[in-house]
Amino acid sequence: MEKGKLSSYLSTTLGELALGKKHAARVSRGKVRDMVDLGDRLIITVTDRLSAFDRVLTTIPCKGQVLNELSLFWFEATRSIVPNHIEETLSPRSVIARKCDVLPVEVIVRAYLTGSAWRDYRQGKAIAGIVLPPDMRYNQKFESPVITPSTKAERGAHDEPISTGDVVRRDLVSEPLWRRVEECALALFKAGSEHAARNGLILVDTKYEFGTREGKLVLVDEVHTPDSSRFWHADTYDELYARGEAQRELDKEYLRRWLIERGYMGDGEAPPIPDDIRLETGLRYVTAYERVTGRTFMPGDVDARREAEIVEKAIARLA
Ligand SMILES: Nc1ncnc2c1ncn2[C@@H]1O[C@H](COP(=O)(O)OP(=O)(O)OP(=O)(O)O)[C@@H](O)[C@H]1O
Ligand SMILES: [Mg+2]
């Protein structure tokens, strides 16, 4: 999508799902998603909010739609590996999902030594209980992908890394279920990596959330989006790796780096984010969608009022 076209969406981003008085109290908000609990189901609206360092900082044009449609793409592509929570699509950014008991661990899969794992490794720490060889390099590929779970912290707190052994020892997930989680996570990651490779991308690492429903494991939340995953351009990996330089990323590192350059890393007041940075970030999300799916992104013209109407109608139908 052209920059000019995307800029026309700067002023109409969806900051939150604003339902009318009758339903307003039913909405609960995560950092990015707004949800309406219908008992057995959830209506999930992916807003345009962007969070970095666990803080919501701004909105990004078309981000909600990109994330929602990218997840739908992957849910569909991976349904033979594990069933997912999607029941129905309501709008470009709202879906009806089956409500699940979400496991209290985020399942992170990593194929490369980078990000927080690299920072921990450099300080001599184990990575979620995994002791790595002493001579690994920045952005080196693991022999095979590793799972580094993290506890799902209460609101406001940061997630905490945990070893796969402790997930079971602390009784967060039963052993047979955890074995199935690991098996599914690795299979999902393999499918994601192979697909990314066909499009000239490397799926570097990602986070999955699973839930259970009637005893069955279900994939929930989002899959292989720029918010939950890190992608690199494959064609420049070797060269940059050999030089020990940062990889070219296809994700929200762009805005994170902009913030870090201005001294912001989550504490204190964030600098105001100018429109050209919001726009550039939006372009990256759209590009990620197009590169990963091979489809052209079609922005939906659904405004905040209309979105609320669509959700209210679904509530009336299902509640
Ligand atoms: N099918 C589902 N059933 C129950 N909960 C779900 C389902 N899908 C997603 N969720 C939960 O909904 C929330 C999604 O909201 P969002 O991604 O904005 O939150 P977050 O900021 O990542 O996390 P949190 O809400 O934990 O702070 C997550 O807590 C996720 O675990
Ligand atoms: Mg989330």
Coordinates of C-alpha atoms and ligand atoms in Angstrom, one line a residue:
M1 CA 0.0 0.0 0.0
E2 CA 1.2 3.5 -0.8
K3 CA 2.2 5.9 2.0
G4 CA -0.2 8.5 0.8
K5 CA -3.2 6.1 0.9
L6 CA -2.3 4.9 4.4
S7 CA -1.9 8.4 5.7
S8 CA -5.6 9.0 5.0
Y9 CA -6.2 6.4 7.9
L10 CA -4.1 8.3 10.4
S11 CA -7.0 10.4 11.8
T12 CA -9.5 7.5 12.0
T13 CA -7.6 4.9 13.9
L14 CA -9.6 2.8 16.4
G15 CA -8.3 3.6 19.9
E16 CA -11.0 1.6 21.6
L17 CA -14.2 -0.2 21.1
A18 CA -16.8 2.3 22.3
L19 CA -20.1 0.6 22.8
G20 CA -23.2 2.5 23.8
K21 CA -24.3 2.9 27.4
K22 CA -26.2 -0.3 27.5
H23 CA -23.2 -2.5 26.7
A24 CA -20.2 -0.3 27.7
A25 CA -19.6 -2.0 31.0
R26 CA -19.2 -5.4 29.3
V27 CA -16.0 -4.4 27.5
S28 CA -12.7 -5.5 29.0
R29 CA -9.5 -4.2 27.6
G30 CA -6.1 -5.8 27.1
K31 CA -3.2 -3.7 25.8
V32 CA -4.3 -4.2 22.2
R33 CA -7.6 -6.1 22.2
D34 CA -11.0 -5.1 23.5
M35 CA -13.3 -8.0 24.5
V36 CA -16.9 -8.6 25.2
D37 CA -17.6 -11.7 27.3
L38 CA -20.7 -13.6 26.2
G39 CA -20.3 -16.5 28.5
D40 CA -19.4 -19.2 26.1
R41 CA -17.9 -16.9 23.5
L42 CA -15.9 -13.7 23.3
I43 CA -16.2 -10.9 20.8
I44 CA -12.6 -9.8 20.2
T45 CA -11.9 -6.4 18.5
V46 CA -8.3 -5.8 17.6
T47 CA -7.9 -2.1 18.1
D48 CA -5.1 0.0 16.5
R49 CA -3.4 0.5 19.8
L50 CA 0.4 -0.1 19.9
S51 CA 2.2 -1.2 23.0
A52 CA 5.9 -1.2 23.5
F53 CA 7.8 -2.0 26.7
D54 CA 4.4 -3.2 28.0
R55 CA 2.8 0.3 27.7
V56 CA 0.2 1.5 25.3
L57 CA 1.7 4.5 23.5
T58 CA -0.2 5.4 20.4
T59 CA -2.4 4.1 17.6
I60 CA -1.2 3.0 14.2
P61 CA -3.3 3.2 11.0
C62 CA -4.7 -0.1 10.0
K63 CA -2.8 -2.1 12.6
G64 CA -5.9 -3.8 14.1
Q65 CA -7.0 -5.0 10.7
V66 CA -3.5 -6.2 9.8
L67 CA -3.1 -8.2 13.0
N68 CA -6.6 -9.6 12.9
E69 CA -6.4 -10.7 9.2
L70 CA -2.9 -12.0 9.6
S71 CA -4.0 -14.1 12.5
L72 CA -7.0 -15.4 10.6
F73 CA -4.6 -16.4 7.7
W74 CA -2.5 -18.4 10.1
F75 CA -5.4 -19.9 12.1
E76 CA -6.7 -21.2 8.8
A77 CA -3.3 -22.4 7.6
T78 CA -2.6 -24.3 10.8
R79 CA -6.0 -25.8 11.7
S80 CA -4.8 -29.3 10.8
I81 CA -2.1 -29.0 13.5
V82 CA -4.3 -27.7 16.3
P83 CA -7.9 -26.4 16.5
N84 CA -8.2 -22.6 17.1
H85 CA -10.7 -20.3 18.8
I86 CA -12.1 -18.6 15.8
E87 CA -15.8 -19.0 15.2
E88 CA -16.9 -16.2 13.0
T89 CA -15.6 -13.0 11.5
L90 CA -17.7 -9.9 12.1
S91 CA -15.6 -7.1 10.5
P92 CA -12.0 -6.6 9.4
R93 CA -11.0 -6.3 13.0
S94 CA -13.7 -8.1 15.1
V95 CA -14.3 -11.8 15.5
I96 CA -16.4 -14.1 17.6
A97 CA -14.1 -16.6 19.4
R98 CA -14.8 -19.6 21.5
K99 CA -13.9 -18.7 25.1
C100 CA -11.2 -20.9 26.6
D101 CA -9.4 -21.4 29.8
V102 CA -6.2 -19.8 28.8
L103 CA -3.1 -21.6 30.1
P104 CA -1.1 -19.3 32.5
V105 CA 2.1 -19.6 30.4
E106 CA 3.0 -17.9 27.1
V107 CA 4.7 -20.4 24.8
I108 CA 7.7 -18.7 23.2
V109 CA 9.6 -20.5 20.5
R110 CA 13.0 -19.3 19.4
A111 CA 15.1 -20.4 16.4
Y112 CA 17.8 -17.7 16.9
L113 CA 19.8 -16.3 19.8
T114 CA 18.6 -12.7 19.8
G115 CA 16.5 -10.2 21.7
S116 CA 16.0 -10.8 25.5
A117 CA 17.5 -14.3 25.1
W118 CA 20.7 -12.8 23.7
R119 CA 20.8 -10.2 26.5
D120 CA 20.4 -13.0 29.2
Y121 CA 23.0 -15.2 27.5
R122 CA 25.6 -12.4 27.4
Q123 CA 25.1 -11.9 31.1
G124 CA 25.9 -15.6 31.6
K125 CA 22.3 -16.6 32.4
A126 CA 20.5 -19.7 31.3
I127 CA 17.6 -19.2 28.8
A128 CA 14.5 -20.5 30.5
G129 CA 16.6 -23.1 32.2
I130 CA 18.4 -24.1 29.0
V131 CA 22.2 -24.0 29.3
L132 CA 23.6 -23.0 25.9
P133 CA 27.2 -23.7 24.7
P134 CA 29.6 -21.0 25.8
D135 CA 30.7 -19.7 22.4
M136 CA 27.4 -18.7 20.7
R137 CA 27.2 -15.5 18.7
Y138 CA 24.7 -12.7 18.4
N139 CA 21.8 -13.8 16.2
Q140 CA 23.2 -17.4 15.8
K141 CA 20.7 -20.1 14.8
F142 CA 20.0 -22.8 17.3
E143 CA 20.5 -26.4 16.2
S144 CA 16.8 -26.7 16.6
P145 CA 14.1 -24.3 17.9
V146 CA 13.9 -24.0 21.7
I147 CA 10.8 -23.4 23.8
T148 CA 11.3 -20.7 26.5
P149 CA 8.0 -20.3 28.3
S150 CA 7.1 -17.3 30.3
T151 CA 4.5 -17.0 33.0
K152 CA 1.5 -14.8 32.1
A153 CA 1.8 -12.0 34.6
E154 CA -1.1 -10.1 36.2
R155 CA -1.9 -6.8 34.6
G156 CA 0.8 -4.2 34.9
A157 CA 3.6 -6.7 35.8
H158 CA 6.2 -8.0 33.5
D159 CA 6.1 -11.7 32.4
E160 CA 8.7 -13.9 34.0
P161 CA 10.7 -16.6 32.1
I162 CA 10.4 -20.1 33.4
S163 CA 11.9 -23.4 32.5
T164 CA 9.7 -26.0 30.7
G165 CA 10.4 -28.3 33.7
D166 CA 9.0 -25.7 36.2
V167 CA 5.8 -25.3 34.2
V168 CA 4.9 -28.8 35.2
R169 CA 6.6 -28.8 38.6
R170 CA 4.8 -25.7 39.6
D171 CA 1.6 -27.3 38.4
L172 CA 0.8 -24.5 35.9
V173 CA 0.0 -27.1 33.3
S174 CA -0.4 -30.9 33.7
E175 CA 2.4 -33.0 32.2
P176 CA 0.4 -34.7 29.5
L177 CA -1.1 -31.4 28.4
W178 CA 2.2 -29.6 28.4
R179 CA 3.7 -32.3 26.2
R180 CA 0.9 -31.7 23.7
V181 CA 1.5 -27.9 24.0
E182 CA 5.2 -28.4 23.2
E183 CA 4.5 -30.7 20.3
C184 CA 1.9 -28.3 18.8
A185 CA 4.1 -25.2 19.4
L186 CA 7.0 -26.8 17.5
A187 CA 4.8 -28.0 14.7
L188 CA 3.2 -24.5 14.4
F189 CA 6.6 -22.9 14.3
K190 CA 7.8 -25.4 11.7
A191 CA 4.9 -24.6 9.5
G192 CA 5.4 -20.8 10.0
S193 CA 9.1 -21.0 9.3
E194 CA 8.6 -23.0 6.1
H195 CA 5.9 -20.6 4.9
A196 CA 8.1 -17.6 5.8
A197 CA 11.1 -19.0 3.9
R198 CA 9.0 -19.4 0.7
N199 CA 8.4 -15.6 1.0
G200 CA 12.1 -14.7 1.6
L201 CA 11.6 -14.3 5.4
I202 CA 12.9 -15.9 8.5
L203 CA 10.5 -16.6 11.4
V204 CA 13.0 -15.8 14.2
D205 CA 10.8 -16.3 17.3
T206 CA 7.2 -16.1 18.3
K207 CA 4.8 -16.4 21.2
Y208 CA 1.7 -18.6 21.3
E209 CA -1.1 -18.7 23.7
F210 CA -3.1 -21.9 24.2
G211 CA -6.3 -22.6 26.1
T212 CA -8.5 -25.6 26.8
R213 CA -12.1 -26.1 26.1
E214 CA -13.9 -29.3 27.1
G215 CA -10.5 -30.8 27.9
K216 CA -9.2 -30.1 24.4
L217 CA -6.2 -27.9 23.5
V218 CA -7.1 -24.8 21.5
L219 CA -4.8 -22.2 19.9
V220 CA -6.1 -18.7 21.0
D221 CA -5.2 -15.0 20.8
E222 CA -2.9 -14.2 17.8
V223 CA -0.6 -16.2 15.5
H224 CA 2.6 -15.2 13.8
T225 CA 1.8 -11.4 13.7
P226 CA 4.4 -8.7 14.0
D227 CA 3.2 -8.1 17.6
S228 CA 3.9 -11.7 18.6
S229 CA 6.8 -12.6 16.3
R230 CA 10.1 -11.4 15.0
F231 CA 10.7 -11.8 11.2
W232 CA 14.0 -11.1 9.4
H233 CA 14.7 -10.7 5.8
A234 CA 16.4 -13.9 4.7
D235 CA 18.5 -12.6 1.8
T236 CA 20.7 -10.4 4.1
Y237 CA 21.0 -12.8 7.1
D238 CA 24.4 -14.4 6.3
E239 CA 26.1 -11.1 5.5
L240 CA 24.9 -9.2 8.5
Y241 CA 25.5 -12.2 10.8
A242 CA 29.1 -12.5 9.6
R243 CA 29.6 -8.9 10.4
G244 CA 28.0 -9.2 13.8
E245 CA 25.4 -6.6 12.9
A246 CA 21.7 -6.3 13.6
Q247 CA 19.4 -8.0 11.2
R248 CA 16.8 -6.3 9.0
E249 CA 13.6 -6.7 10.8
L250 CA 10.0 -6.8 9.6
D251 CA 8.3 -5.8 12.8
K252 CA 7.7 -3.2 15.4
E253 CA 11.4 -2.9 16.3
Y254 CA 11.2 0.2 14.1
L255 CA 9.2 2.2 16.7
R256 CA 11.0 0.6 19.7
R257 CA 14.3 1.8 18.2
W258 CA 12.9 5.3 17.7
L259 CA 11.9 5.3 21.4
I260 CA 15.2 4.0 22.6
E261 CA 17.0 6.6 20.6
R262 CA 15.0 9.2 22.6
G263 CA 15.9 7.6 25.9
Y264 CA 12.6 5.9 26.5
M265 CA 12.5 2.3 27.6
G266 CA 9.2 2.0 29.4
D267 CA 9.9 4.2 32.5
G268 CA 8.7 7.8 32.9
E269 CA 6.8 9.7 30.3
A270 CA 7.0 8.5 26.7
P271 CA 7.9 11.1 24.1
P272 CA 4.9 12.2 21.9
I273 CA 5.0 10.1 18.7
P274 CA 4.7 12.2 15.5
D275 CA 2.4 11.2 12.7
D276 CA 5.2 10.3 10.3
I277 CA 6.5 7.8 12.7
R278 CA 3.0 6.3 13.2
L279 CA 2.7 6.2 9.4
E280 CA 6.0 4.5 8.9
T281 CA 5.2 2.0 11.6
G282 CA 1.8 1.4 9.9
L283 CA 3.5 0.8 6.6
R284 CA 5.7 -1.9 8.2
Y285 CA 2.6 -3.7 9.5
V286 CA 1.0 -3.6 6.1
T287 CA 4.2 -4.7 4.4
A288 CA 4.5 -7.6 6.9
Y289 CA 0.9 -8.6 6.0
E290 CA 1.6 -8.5 2.3
R291 CA 5.0 -10.2 2.5
V292 CA 3.8 -13.0 4.7
T293 CA 0.4 -13.8 3.1
G294 CA 1.4 -12.9 -0.5
R295 CA -1.9 -11.0 -0.7
T296 CA -2.6 -7.3 -1.2
F297 CA -3.9 -5.5 1.9
M298 CA -7.3 -4.1 1.5
P299 CA -8.1 -1.5 4.2
G300 CA -11.6 -1.8 5.4
D301 CA -13.6 1.4 5.8
V302 CA -15.1 0.6 9.2
D303 CA -15.2 3.6 11.5
A304 CA -15.5 3.5 15.3
R305 CA -19.3 4.1 15.2
R306 CA -19.9 1.3 12.7
E307 CA -17.6 -1.1 14.6
A308 CA -19.6 -0.5 17.8
E309 CA -22.8 -1.2 15.9
I310 CA -21.5 -4.4 14.4
V311 CA -20.4 -5.6 17.8
E312 CA -23.7 -4.5 19.5
K313 CA -25.7 -6.4 16.9
A314 CA -23.6 -9.5 17.5
I315 CA -24.3 -9.2 21.3
A316 CA -28.0 -8.9 20.7
R317 CA -27.9 -12.0 18.5
L318 CA -25.8 -14.1 20.9
A319 CA -26.4 -13.0 24.4
Ligands
LIG1 N1 -10.3 -17.6 23.1 C1 -9.9 -16.9 24.2 N2 -10.5 -17.2 25.3 C2 -10.1 -16.5 26.5 N3 -9.2 -15.6 26.5 C3 -8.6 -15.2 25.3 C4 -8.9 -15.9 24.1 N4 -8.1 -15.4 23.1 C5 -7.4 -14.4 23.7 N5 -7.6 -14.3 25.0 C6 -7.0 -13.4 26.0 O1 -7.4 -12.1 25.7 C7 -6.4 -11.2 25.9 C8 -6.1 -10.4 24.6 O2 -5.9 -9.1 24.8 P1 -4.5 -8.4 24.5 O3 -3.7 -9.2 23.5 O4 -4.8 -7.0 24.2 O5 -3.9 -8.5 25.9 P2 -2.4 -8.4 26.3 O6 -2.1 -7.0 26.7 O7 -1.5 -9.1 25.4 O8 -2.5 -9.3 27.6 P3 -3.2 -9.0 29.0 O9 -4.7 -8.9 28.8 O10 -2.9 -10.3 29.7 O11 -2.5 -7.8 29.6 C9 -5.2 -12.0 26.4 O12 -5.1 -11.9 27.8 C10 -5.5 -13.4 25.9 O13 -4.9 -14.3 26.8
MG2 MG -1.7 -10.1 23.6

